Every structure is written in structure tokens, then in C-alpha cells.
Short mmCIF file of C-alpha atoms in Angstrom, two decimals:
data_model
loop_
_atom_site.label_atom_id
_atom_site.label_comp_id
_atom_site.label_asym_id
_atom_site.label_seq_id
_atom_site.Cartn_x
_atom_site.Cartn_y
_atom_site.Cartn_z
CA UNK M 1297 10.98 40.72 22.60
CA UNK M 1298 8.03 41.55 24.87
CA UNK M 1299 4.53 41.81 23.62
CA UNK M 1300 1.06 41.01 25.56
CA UNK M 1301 1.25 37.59 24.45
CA UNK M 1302 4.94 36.98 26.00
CA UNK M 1303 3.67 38.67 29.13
CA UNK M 1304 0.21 36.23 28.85
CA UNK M 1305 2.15 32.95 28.80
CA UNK M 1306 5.42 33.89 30.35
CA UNK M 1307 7.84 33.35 27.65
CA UNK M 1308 10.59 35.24 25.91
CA UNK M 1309 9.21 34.81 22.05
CA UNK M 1310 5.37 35.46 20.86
CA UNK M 1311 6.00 32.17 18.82
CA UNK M 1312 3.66 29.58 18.74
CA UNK M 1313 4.55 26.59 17.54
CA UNK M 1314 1.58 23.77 16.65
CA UNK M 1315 2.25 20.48 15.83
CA UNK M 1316 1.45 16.81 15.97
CA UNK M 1317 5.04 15.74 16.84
CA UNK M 1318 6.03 15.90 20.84
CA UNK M 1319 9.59 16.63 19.79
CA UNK M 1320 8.77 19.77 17.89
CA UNK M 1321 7.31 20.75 21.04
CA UNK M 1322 9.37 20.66 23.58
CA UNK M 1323 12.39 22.02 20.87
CA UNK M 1324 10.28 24.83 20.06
CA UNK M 1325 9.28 25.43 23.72
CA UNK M 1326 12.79 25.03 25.15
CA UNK M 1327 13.84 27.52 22.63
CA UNK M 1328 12.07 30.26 24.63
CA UNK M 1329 8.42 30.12 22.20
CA UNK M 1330 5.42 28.20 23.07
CA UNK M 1331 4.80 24.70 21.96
CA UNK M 1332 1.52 23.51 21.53
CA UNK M 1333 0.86 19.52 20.52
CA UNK M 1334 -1.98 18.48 18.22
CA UNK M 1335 -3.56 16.75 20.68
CA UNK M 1336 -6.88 15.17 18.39
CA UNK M 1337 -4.60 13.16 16.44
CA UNK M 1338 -3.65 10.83 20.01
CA UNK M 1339 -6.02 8.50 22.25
CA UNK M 1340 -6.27 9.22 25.75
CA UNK M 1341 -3.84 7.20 26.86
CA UNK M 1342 -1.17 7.74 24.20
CA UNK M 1343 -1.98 11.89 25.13
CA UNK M 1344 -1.37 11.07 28.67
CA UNK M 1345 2.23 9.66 27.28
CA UNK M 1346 3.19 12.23 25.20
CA UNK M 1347 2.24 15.11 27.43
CA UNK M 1348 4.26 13.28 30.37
CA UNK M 1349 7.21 13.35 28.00
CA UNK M 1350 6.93 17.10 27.11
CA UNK M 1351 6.90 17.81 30.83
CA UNK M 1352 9.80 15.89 31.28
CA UNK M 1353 11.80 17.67 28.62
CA UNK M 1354 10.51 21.41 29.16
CA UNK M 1355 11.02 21.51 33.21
CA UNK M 1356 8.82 24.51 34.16
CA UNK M 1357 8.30 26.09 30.65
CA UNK M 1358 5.14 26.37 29.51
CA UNK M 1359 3.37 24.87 26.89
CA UNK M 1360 0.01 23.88 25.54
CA UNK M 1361 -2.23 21.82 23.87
CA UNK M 1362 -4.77 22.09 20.44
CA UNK M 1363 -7.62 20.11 20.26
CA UNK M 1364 -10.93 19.30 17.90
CA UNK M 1365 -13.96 19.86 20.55
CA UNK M 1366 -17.15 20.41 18.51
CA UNK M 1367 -19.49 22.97 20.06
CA UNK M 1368 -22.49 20.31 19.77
CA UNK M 1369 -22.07 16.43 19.64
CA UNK M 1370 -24.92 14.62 17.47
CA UNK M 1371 -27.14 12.72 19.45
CA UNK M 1372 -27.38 9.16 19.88
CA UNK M 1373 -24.90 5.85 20.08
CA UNK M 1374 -21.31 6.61 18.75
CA UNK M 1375 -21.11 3.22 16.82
CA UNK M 1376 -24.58 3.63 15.40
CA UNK M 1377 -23.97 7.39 14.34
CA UNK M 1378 -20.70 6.08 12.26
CA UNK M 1379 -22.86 2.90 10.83
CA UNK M 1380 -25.51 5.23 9.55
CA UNK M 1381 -23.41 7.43 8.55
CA UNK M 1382 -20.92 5.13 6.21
CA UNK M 1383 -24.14 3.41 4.85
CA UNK M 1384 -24.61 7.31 3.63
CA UNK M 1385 -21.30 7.00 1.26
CA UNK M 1386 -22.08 6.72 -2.23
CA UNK M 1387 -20.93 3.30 -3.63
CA UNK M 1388 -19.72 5.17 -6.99
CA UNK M 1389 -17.33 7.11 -4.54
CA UNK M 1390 -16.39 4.22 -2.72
CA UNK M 1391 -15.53 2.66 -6.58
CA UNK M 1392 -13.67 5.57 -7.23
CA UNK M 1393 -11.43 5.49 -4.38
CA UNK M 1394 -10.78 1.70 -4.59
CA UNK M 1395 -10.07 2.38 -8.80
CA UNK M 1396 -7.85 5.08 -7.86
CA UNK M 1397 -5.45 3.11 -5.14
CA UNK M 1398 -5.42 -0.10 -7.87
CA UNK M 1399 -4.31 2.36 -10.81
CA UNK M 1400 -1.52 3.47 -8.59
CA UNK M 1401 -0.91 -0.26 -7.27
CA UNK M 1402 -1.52 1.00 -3.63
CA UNK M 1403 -0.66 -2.10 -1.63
CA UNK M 1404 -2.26 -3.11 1.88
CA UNK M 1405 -1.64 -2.20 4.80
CA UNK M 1406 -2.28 -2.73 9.07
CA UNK M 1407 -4.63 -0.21 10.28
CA UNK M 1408 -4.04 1.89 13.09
CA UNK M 1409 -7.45 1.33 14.50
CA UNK M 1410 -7.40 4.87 15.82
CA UNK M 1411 -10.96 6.42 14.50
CA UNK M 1412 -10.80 10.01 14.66
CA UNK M 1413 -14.31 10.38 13.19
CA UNK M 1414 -15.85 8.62 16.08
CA UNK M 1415 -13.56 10.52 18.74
CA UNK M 1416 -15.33 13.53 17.14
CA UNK M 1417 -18.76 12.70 17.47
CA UNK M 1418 -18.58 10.64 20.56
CA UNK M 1419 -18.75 13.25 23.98
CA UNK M 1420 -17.18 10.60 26.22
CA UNK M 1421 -14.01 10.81 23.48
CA UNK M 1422 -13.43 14.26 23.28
CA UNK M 1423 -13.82 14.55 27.17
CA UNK M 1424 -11.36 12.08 28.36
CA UNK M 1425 -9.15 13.87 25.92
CA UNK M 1426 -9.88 16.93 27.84
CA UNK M 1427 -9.83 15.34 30.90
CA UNK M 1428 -6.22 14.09 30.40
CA UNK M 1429 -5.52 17.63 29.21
CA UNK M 1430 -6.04 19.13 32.13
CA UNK M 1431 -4.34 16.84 34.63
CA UNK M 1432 -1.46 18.20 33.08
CA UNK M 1433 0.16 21.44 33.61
CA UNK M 1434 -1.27 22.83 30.20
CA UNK M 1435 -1.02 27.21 30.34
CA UNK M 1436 -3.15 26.93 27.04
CA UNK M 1437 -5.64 25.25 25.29
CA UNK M 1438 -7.24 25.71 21.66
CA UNK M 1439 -9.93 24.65 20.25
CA UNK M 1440 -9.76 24.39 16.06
CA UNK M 1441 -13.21 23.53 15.28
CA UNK M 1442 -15.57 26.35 15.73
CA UNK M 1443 -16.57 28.00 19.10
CA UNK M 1444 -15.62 25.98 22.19
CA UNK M 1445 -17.94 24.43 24.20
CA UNK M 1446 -18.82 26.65 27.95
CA UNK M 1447 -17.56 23.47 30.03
CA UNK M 1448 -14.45 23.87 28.37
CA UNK M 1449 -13.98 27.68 28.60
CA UNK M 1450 -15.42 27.43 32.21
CA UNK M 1451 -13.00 24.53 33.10
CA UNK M 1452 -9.85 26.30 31.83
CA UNK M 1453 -10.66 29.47 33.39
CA UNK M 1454 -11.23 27.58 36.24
CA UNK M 1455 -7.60 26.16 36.10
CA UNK M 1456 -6.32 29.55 35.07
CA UNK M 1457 -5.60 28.31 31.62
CA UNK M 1458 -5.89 30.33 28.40
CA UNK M 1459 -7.72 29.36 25.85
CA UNK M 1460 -7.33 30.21 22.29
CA UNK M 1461 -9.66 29.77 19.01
CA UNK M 1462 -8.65 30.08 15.23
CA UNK M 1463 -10.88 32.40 12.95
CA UNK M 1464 -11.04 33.03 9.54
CA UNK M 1465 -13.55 35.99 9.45
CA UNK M 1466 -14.52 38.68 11.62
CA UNK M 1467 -17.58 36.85 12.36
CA UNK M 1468 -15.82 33.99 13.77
CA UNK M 1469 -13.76 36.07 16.16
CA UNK M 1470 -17.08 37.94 17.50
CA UNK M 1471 -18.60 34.22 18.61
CA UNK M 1472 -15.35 33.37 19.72
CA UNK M 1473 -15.15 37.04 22.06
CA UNK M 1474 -18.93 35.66 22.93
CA UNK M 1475 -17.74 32.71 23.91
CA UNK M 1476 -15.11 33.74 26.51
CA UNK M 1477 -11.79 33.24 24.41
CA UNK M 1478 -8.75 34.84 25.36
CA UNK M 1479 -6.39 34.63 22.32
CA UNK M 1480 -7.96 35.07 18.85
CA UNK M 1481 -5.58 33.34 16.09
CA UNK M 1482 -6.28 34.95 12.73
CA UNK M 1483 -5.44 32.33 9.84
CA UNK M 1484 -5.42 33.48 6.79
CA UNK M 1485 -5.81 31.07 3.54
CA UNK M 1486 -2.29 30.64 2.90
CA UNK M 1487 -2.37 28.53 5.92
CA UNK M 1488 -2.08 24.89 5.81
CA UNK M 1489 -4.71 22.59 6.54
CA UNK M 1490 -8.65 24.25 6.96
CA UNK M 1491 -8.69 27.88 5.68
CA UNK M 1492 -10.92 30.34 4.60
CA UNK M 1493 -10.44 32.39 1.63
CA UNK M 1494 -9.16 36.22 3.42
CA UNK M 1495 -5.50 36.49 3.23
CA UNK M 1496 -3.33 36.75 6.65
CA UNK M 1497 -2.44 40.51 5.39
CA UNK M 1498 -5.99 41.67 5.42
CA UNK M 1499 -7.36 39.35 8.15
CA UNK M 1500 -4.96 40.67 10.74
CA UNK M 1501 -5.64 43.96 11.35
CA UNK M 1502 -9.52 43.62 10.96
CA UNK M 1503 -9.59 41.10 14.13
CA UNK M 1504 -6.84 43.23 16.06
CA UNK M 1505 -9.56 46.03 15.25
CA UNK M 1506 -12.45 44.02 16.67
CA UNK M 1507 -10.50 41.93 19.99
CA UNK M 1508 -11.07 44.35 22.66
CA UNK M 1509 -7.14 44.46 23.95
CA UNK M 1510 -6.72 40.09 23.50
CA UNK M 1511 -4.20 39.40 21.95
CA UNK M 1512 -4.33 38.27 18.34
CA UNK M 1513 -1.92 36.09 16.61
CA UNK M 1514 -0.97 35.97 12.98
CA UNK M 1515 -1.07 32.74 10.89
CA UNK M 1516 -0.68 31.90 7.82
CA UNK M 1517 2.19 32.46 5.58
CA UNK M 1518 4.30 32.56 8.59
CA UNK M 1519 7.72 30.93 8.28
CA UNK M 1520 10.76 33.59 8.74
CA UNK M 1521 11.01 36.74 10.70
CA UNK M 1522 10.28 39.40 7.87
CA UNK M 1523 7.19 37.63 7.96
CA UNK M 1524 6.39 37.78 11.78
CA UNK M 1525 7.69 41.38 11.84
CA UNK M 1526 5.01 42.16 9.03
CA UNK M 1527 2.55 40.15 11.85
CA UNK M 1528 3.66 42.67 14.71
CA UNK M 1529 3.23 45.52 12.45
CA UNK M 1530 -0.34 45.19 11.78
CA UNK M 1531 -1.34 44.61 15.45
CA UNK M 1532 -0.46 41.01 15.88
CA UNK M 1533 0.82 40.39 19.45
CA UNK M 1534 2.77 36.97 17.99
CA UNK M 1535 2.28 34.26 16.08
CA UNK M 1536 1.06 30.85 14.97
CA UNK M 1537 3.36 28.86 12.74
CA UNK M 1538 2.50 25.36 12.02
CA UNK M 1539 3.63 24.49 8.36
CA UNK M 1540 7.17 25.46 8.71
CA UNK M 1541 7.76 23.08 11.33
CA UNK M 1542 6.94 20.05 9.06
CA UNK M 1543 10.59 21.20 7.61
CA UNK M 1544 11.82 20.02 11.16
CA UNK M 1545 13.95 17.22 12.28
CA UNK M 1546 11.95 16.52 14.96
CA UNK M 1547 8.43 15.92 13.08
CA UNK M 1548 7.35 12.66 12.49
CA UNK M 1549 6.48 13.31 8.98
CA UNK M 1550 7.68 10.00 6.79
CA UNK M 1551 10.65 10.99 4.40
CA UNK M 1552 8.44 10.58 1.60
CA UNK M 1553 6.51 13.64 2.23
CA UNK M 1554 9.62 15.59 3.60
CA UNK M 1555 11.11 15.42 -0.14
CA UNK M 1556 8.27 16.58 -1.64
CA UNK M 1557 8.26 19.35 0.39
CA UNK M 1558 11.95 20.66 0.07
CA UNK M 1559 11.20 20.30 -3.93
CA UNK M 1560 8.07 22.22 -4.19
CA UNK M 1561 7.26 25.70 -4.88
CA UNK M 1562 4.65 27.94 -2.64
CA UNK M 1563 2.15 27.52 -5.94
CA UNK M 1564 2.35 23.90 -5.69
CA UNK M 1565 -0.12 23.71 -2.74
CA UNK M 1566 -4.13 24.03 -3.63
CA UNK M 1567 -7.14 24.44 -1.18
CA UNK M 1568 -9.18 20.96 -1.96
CA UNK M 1569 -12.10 19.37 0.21
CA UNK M 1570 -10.85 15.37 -1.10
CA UNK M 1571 -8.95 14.60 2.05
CA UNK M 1572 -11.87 16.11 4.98
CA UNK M 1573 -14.81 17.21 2.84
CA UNK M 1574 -14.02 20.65 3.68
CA UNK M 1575 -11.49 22.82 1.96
CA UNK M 1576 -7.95 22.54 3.47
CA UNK M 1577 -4.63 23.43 2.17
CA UNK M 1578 -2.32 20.62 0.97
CA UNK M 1579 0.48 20.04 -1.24
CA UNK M 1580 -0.99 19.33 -4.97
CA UNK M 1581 -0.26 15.62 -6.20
CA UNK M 1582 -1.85 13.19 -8.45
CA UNK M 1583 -4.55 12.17 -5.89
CA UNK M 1584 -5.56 16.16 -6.42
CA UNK M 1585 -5.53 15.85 -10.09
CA UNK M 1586 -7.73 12.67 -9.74
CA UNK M 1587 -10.34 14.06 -8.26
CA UNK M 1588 -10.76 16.75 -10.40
CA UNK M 1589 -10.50 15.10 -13.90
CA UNK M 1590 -13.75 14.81 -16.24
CA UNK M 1591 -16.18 12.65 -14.84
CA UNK M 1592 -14.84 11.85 -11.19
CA UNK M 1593 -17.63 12.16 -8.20
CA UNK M 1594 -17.98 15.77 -6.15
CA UNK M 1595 -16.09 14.69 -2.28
CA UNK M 1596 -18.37 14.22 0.24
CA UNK M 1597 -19.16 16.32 3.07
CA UNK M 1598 -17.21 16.34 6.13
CA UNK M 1599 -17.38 13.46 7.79
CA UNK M 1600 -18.21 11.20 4.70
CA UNK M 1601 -15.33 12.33 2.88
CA UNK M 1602 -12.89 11.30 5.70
CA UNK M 1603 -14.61 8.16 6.38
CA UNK M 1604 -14.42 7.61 2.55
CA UNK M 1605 -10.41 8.18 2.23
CA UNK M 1606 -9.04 7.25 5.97
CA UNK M 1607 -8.35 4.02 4.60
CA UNK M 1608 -6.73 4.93 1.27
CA UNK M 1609 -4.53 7.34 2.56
CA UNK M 1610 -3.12 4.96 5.41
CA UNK M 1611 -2.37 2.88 2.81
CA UNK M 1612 -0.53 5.79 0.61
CA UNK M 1613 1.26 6.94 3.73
CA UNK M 1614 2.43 3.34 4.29
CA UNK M 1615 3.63 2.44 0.41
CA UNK M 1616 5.03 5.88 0.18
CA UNK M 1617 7.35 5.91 3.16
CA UNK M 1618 8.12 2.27 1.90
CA UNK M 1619 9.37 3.61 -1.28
CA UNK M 1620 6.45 2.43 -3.64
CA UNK M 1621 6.93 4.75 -6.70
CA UNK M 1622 2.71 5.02 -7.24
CA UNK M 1623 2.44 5.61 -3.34
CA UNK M 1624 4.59 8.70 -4.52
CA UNK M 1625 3.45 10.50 -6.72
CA UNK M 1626 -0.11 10.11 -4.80
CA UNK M 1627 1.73 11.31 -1.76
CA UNK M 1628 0.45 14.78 0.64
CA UNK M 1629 -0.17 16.47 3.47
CA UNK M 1630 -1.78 19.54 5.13
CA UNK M 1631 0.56 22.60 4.51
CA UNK M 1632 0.52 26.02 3.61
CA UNK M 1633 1.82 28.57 0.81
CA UNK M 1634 5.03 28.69 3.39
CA UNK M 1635 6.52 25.44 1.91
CA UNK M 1636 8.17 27.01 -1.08
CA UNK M 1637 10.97 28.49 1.46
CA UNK M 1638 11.72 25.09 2.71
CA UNK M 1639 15.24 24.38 1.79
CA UNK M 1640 16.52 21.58 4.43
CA UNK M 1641 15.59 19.83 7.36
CA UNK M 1642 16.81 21.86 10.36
CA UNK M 1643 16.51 21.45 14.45
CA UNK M 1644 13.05 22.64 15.44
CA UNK M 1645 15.05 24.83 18.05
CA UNK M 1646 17.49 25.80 15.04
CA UNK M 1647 14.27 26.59 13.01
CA UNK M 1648 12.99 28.98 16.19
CA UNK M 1649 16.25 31.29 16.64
CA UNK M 1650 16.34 32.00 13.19
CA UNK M 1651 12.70 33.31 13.41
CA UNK M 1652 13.44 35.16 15.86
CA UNK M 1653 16.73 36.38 14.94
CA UNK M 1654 15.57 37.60 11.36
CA UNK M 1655 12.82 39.40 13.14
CA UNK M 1656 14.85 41.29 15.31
CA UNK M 1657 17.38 42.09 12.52
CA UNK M 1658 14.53 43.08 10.27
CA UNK M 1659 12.82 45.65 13.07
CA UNK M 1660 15.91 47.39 13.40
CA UNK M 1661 16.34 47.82 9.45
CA UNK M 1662 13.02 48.90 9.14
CA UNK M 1663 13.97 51.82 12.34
CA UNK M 1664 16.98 52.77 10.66
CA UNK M 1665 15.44 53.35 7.49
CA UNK M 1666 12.12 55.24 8.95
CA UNK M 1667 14.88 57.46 10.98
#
């Protein structure tokens, strides 16, 4: 299956696979798509690791990496930034939060230590994640928060890498094409994690319309091959699948939240600002229904609210995978409208050749018919 994206990074599928997990990866990679690792989620040094592994497992098939670069950093001292900022949280919220984990009988837990709220305001953070990026053989790089900086878009073209930005509205994709981006991905809301409200089946088409010949990928709602043929029939040169991949063997997702997803519906997900202060797809649970009964505070803005929770939900994460029946039913993560077709936990690779398979088969339906 050829398309401008397969020709762009040289591989047989326009499947792009995102994910946290290193495995998922390199599966989805050595399956002929394109794997690209959540990079934000990893200090330098444990990047360096994982994209060393990748390398090892993919030979010379390309893959690339995602990553959270603000546009503009705030000024000043990282540690003093986060200070003032925490002394900013409301003590009501941070009563809430603390009432909530003891009605549920949260236990405690180890930290990981790992702030990703200071990576994101600190420059010297998000650079040395860049900076390990790119001593890698990376053939892309996106950026998921907002326009990319120009040292970034200068330094990949530089290295002759592509870069890629996610867009929810036309608007978005115009700063993007302003900023030098070569691979618009249109994510509609029934994507997991930070969405807009425009559905994938309108979105689509309006930023193929306004991309000047780059290539634009579908996401959002994405999990079988009727779907991606519905993406290549309005314009879409590919696409961007992240939430069916959380289905995968290879993700490190605890088991907790793997159950949970093979039992729930696509209505059982709900677009809520309680986990980053902005609104983001997740799967609905009790720490939803919390938030939203009579009388509980407003969440925070992004990044109080994540500085609020971070805490909390290691602790859920922890208790949950442990078995702790309260840890359960508070129990989510980031995913989209997609999870509702999860049936069973399959090979990431497995996962990929039925994509593409059903895609292919579809195509030729949809000739025959038309004929």
C-alpha cells in the first residue's frame, strides 16, 4: 500500500503507531508501519536506553519519536517556578483529593521521583531530551503540545528528519504550516488523551483541504482497517493509532487497567480536565464521578491540576495493579472511543497485519461494489 506518507518515511504501511511502551514500537515498526515512542514520559538517560533498544530490535527500519516541547518556557528557576506554583493549589482541592484516596482506602506508595511538570517548564529538560533524540537515528519527530519551537524544526531539518504536529482545528494546522511542519496529524475528539471537540470524520478532509500537498494523517477513532480505509478516503495519506495499542501485549499498561478496558463499551470513556487540567479522553470510573458530584471543587488549570493528582494517581496505579478492590474501581487511563472494540490482548505485530489486512480487504469490497 503506497501513499505519500509510505514514500516520506520509507515503509510499506501509512501506520503510525504512538506509544509509551518500547516493545509496541519496535513490534509495530518491524511489522512494516512506523513506531513512534512517547518519549516525555522517560528521563534522558532512561530515553537514551530505550531508544538504544529499539535500534537494536528494528535493524535499519525506521522509526520515531513524540515529545512535549512547549513553544515558550516560563521564565525564571525551575524549582522556584514549581514552589510558586504548588503554593497556588487550593488547600480545599488538596482536601478533596486526600478525602477521596482515604474513602477508597488508597494505600501508600514509593514515588517515582520522575517530575514531568518540571521537565516541562524547565528548557535544560526538554533539551537534553531532544538532544538524546537526535543522537539517535530518529526519521521523525512530533511535537504534541502546540507549535514547535524554530530550534527544533531547524535542527530536524537540519538532520533531514520529519517532523510532525497534532491539530485539532484548522487553525492549529495553519500555525503548524507557519511553523515549518511536514506531517499534519488531524485528531479528532474520539481520540484518547487531549482532544478537541471536531470529530475525525469532519476534521480530516478540512486539513487535507488546507496542507498544501503534506501529508495528513487521520486519528482518532482509528483501530481496524474499515476505519483507516474511511481515513484514506477522505484525503488522509495514513494514520495515527495510539489507543488500540493499549490492547497490546507488549504495552506496559498494569493488568488492572487492561481488564477494564476489554470490559468497557466505546460510551464508557468521557472527555474530563481532573487528571491534566485540560480536557482529555479517559475511560470513565469513580474518580470521574467524584469530581463531578454536588459540591466537589472545579480542577485546576493545567499544571495545578497535575501537580494536584500526580501523587494520588501513583498511588491508584500502584493499589490497583496490586489488586486493592478501591484502587479499582478508581482505576483509568488516557484512551479513546476505540476501546469498545477491544476484545483480547493480541501481539502488537498481530494487532498491525490485521489493520492492514482488513483495509486492503475492505478497498477491494468497496471497488467491486462501485464497479
Amino acid at each position: 500500500m503506497r501513499t505519500p506518507l509510505t514514500d516520506l518515511l520509507g515503509v510499506e504501511h501509512p501506520i503510525v503507531g504512538f506509544n509509551r511502551s518500547p516493545g509496541v514500537v519496535a513490534e509495530v515498526t518491524n511489522a512494516g508501519a512506523f513506531g513512534v515512542l512517547a518519549a516525555s514520559v522517560y528521563t534522558p538517560q532512561e530515553l537514551d536506553a530505550q531508544l538504544t533498544w529499539i535500534e537494536e530490535q528494528v535493524g535499519d527500519r525506521p522509526y520515531g519519536v513524540d515529545l512535549l516541547v512547549p513553544e515558550r518556557f516560563a521564565a525564571g528557576d525551575p524549582e522556584d517556578l514549581i514552589a510558586s506554583l504548588r503554593a497556588q493549589i487550593p488547600p480545599e482541592h488538596i482536601a478533596f483529593v486526600r478525602d477521596l484516596l482515604d474513602r477508597y482506602d488508597i494505600p501508600a506508595t514509593e514515588l517515582t521521583g520522575h517530575d514531568e511538570i518540571a521537565a516541562g517548564l524547565n528548557p535544560d529538560g526538554a533539551r537534553a531530551l531532544l538532544d538524546v533524540a537526535f543522537r539517535h537515528r530518529i526519521a521523525l519527530i512530533a511535537n504534541a503540545l502546540g507549535t514547535p519551537p524554530p530550534d527544533l524544526v531547524a535542527q530536524a531539518k537540519a538532520a533531514g528528519v520529519v517532523v510532525a504536529a497534532l491539530v485539532g482545528q484548522a487553525k492549529h494546522a495553519r500555525r503548524q504550516i507557519e511553523a515549518g511542519v511536514d506531517v499534519l496529524i488531524a485528531q479528532g475528539t474520539e481520540a484518547g488523551g487531549h482532544t478537541g471537540t471536531i470529530a475525525t470524520m469532519v476534521l480530516t478532509p478540512e486539513i487535507v483541504d488546507i496542507a498544501g500537498g503534506r501529508p495528513v494523517l487521520a486519528a482518532g477513532g482509528i483501530a481496524g482497517g474499515r476505519q483507516m480505509a474511511a481515513a484514506l478516503a477522505l484525503g488522509a495519506a495514513g494514520v495515527w493509532c495510539g489507543s488500540v495499542w493499549l490492547s497490546s501485549a507488549e504495552d506496559v499498561g498494569n493488568q488492572a487497567i487492561k481488564a477494564k478496558f476489554l470490559d468497557a463499551t466505546s460510551a464508557d470513556t468521557v472527555r474530563s480536565p481532573t487528571r491534566t487540567g485540560k480536557p482529555a479522553r479517559q475511560l470513565r470510573t469513580a474518580w470521574h464521578d467524584a469530581w463531578a458530584a454536588p459540591g466537589s471543587p472545579q480542577p485546576l488549570p493545567l499544571p495545578l491540576q497535575p501537580m494536584l493528582v500526580d501523587e494520588a494517581w501513583q498511588r491508584i496505579d500502584a493499589a490497583a495493579q496490586a489488586g486493592h478492590p478501591g484502587a479499582r474501581e478508581l482505576e483509568s487511563d488516557f484512551v479513546g472511543q476505540v476501546v469498545g472494540s477491544f476484545r483480547e490482548i493480541r501481539p502488537a505485530a498481530e494487532i498491525t497485519r490485521g489493520i492492514v489486512a482488513e483495509c486492503e480487504r475492505t478497498i477491494r469490497r468497496l471497488a467491486r461494489g462501485l464497479a
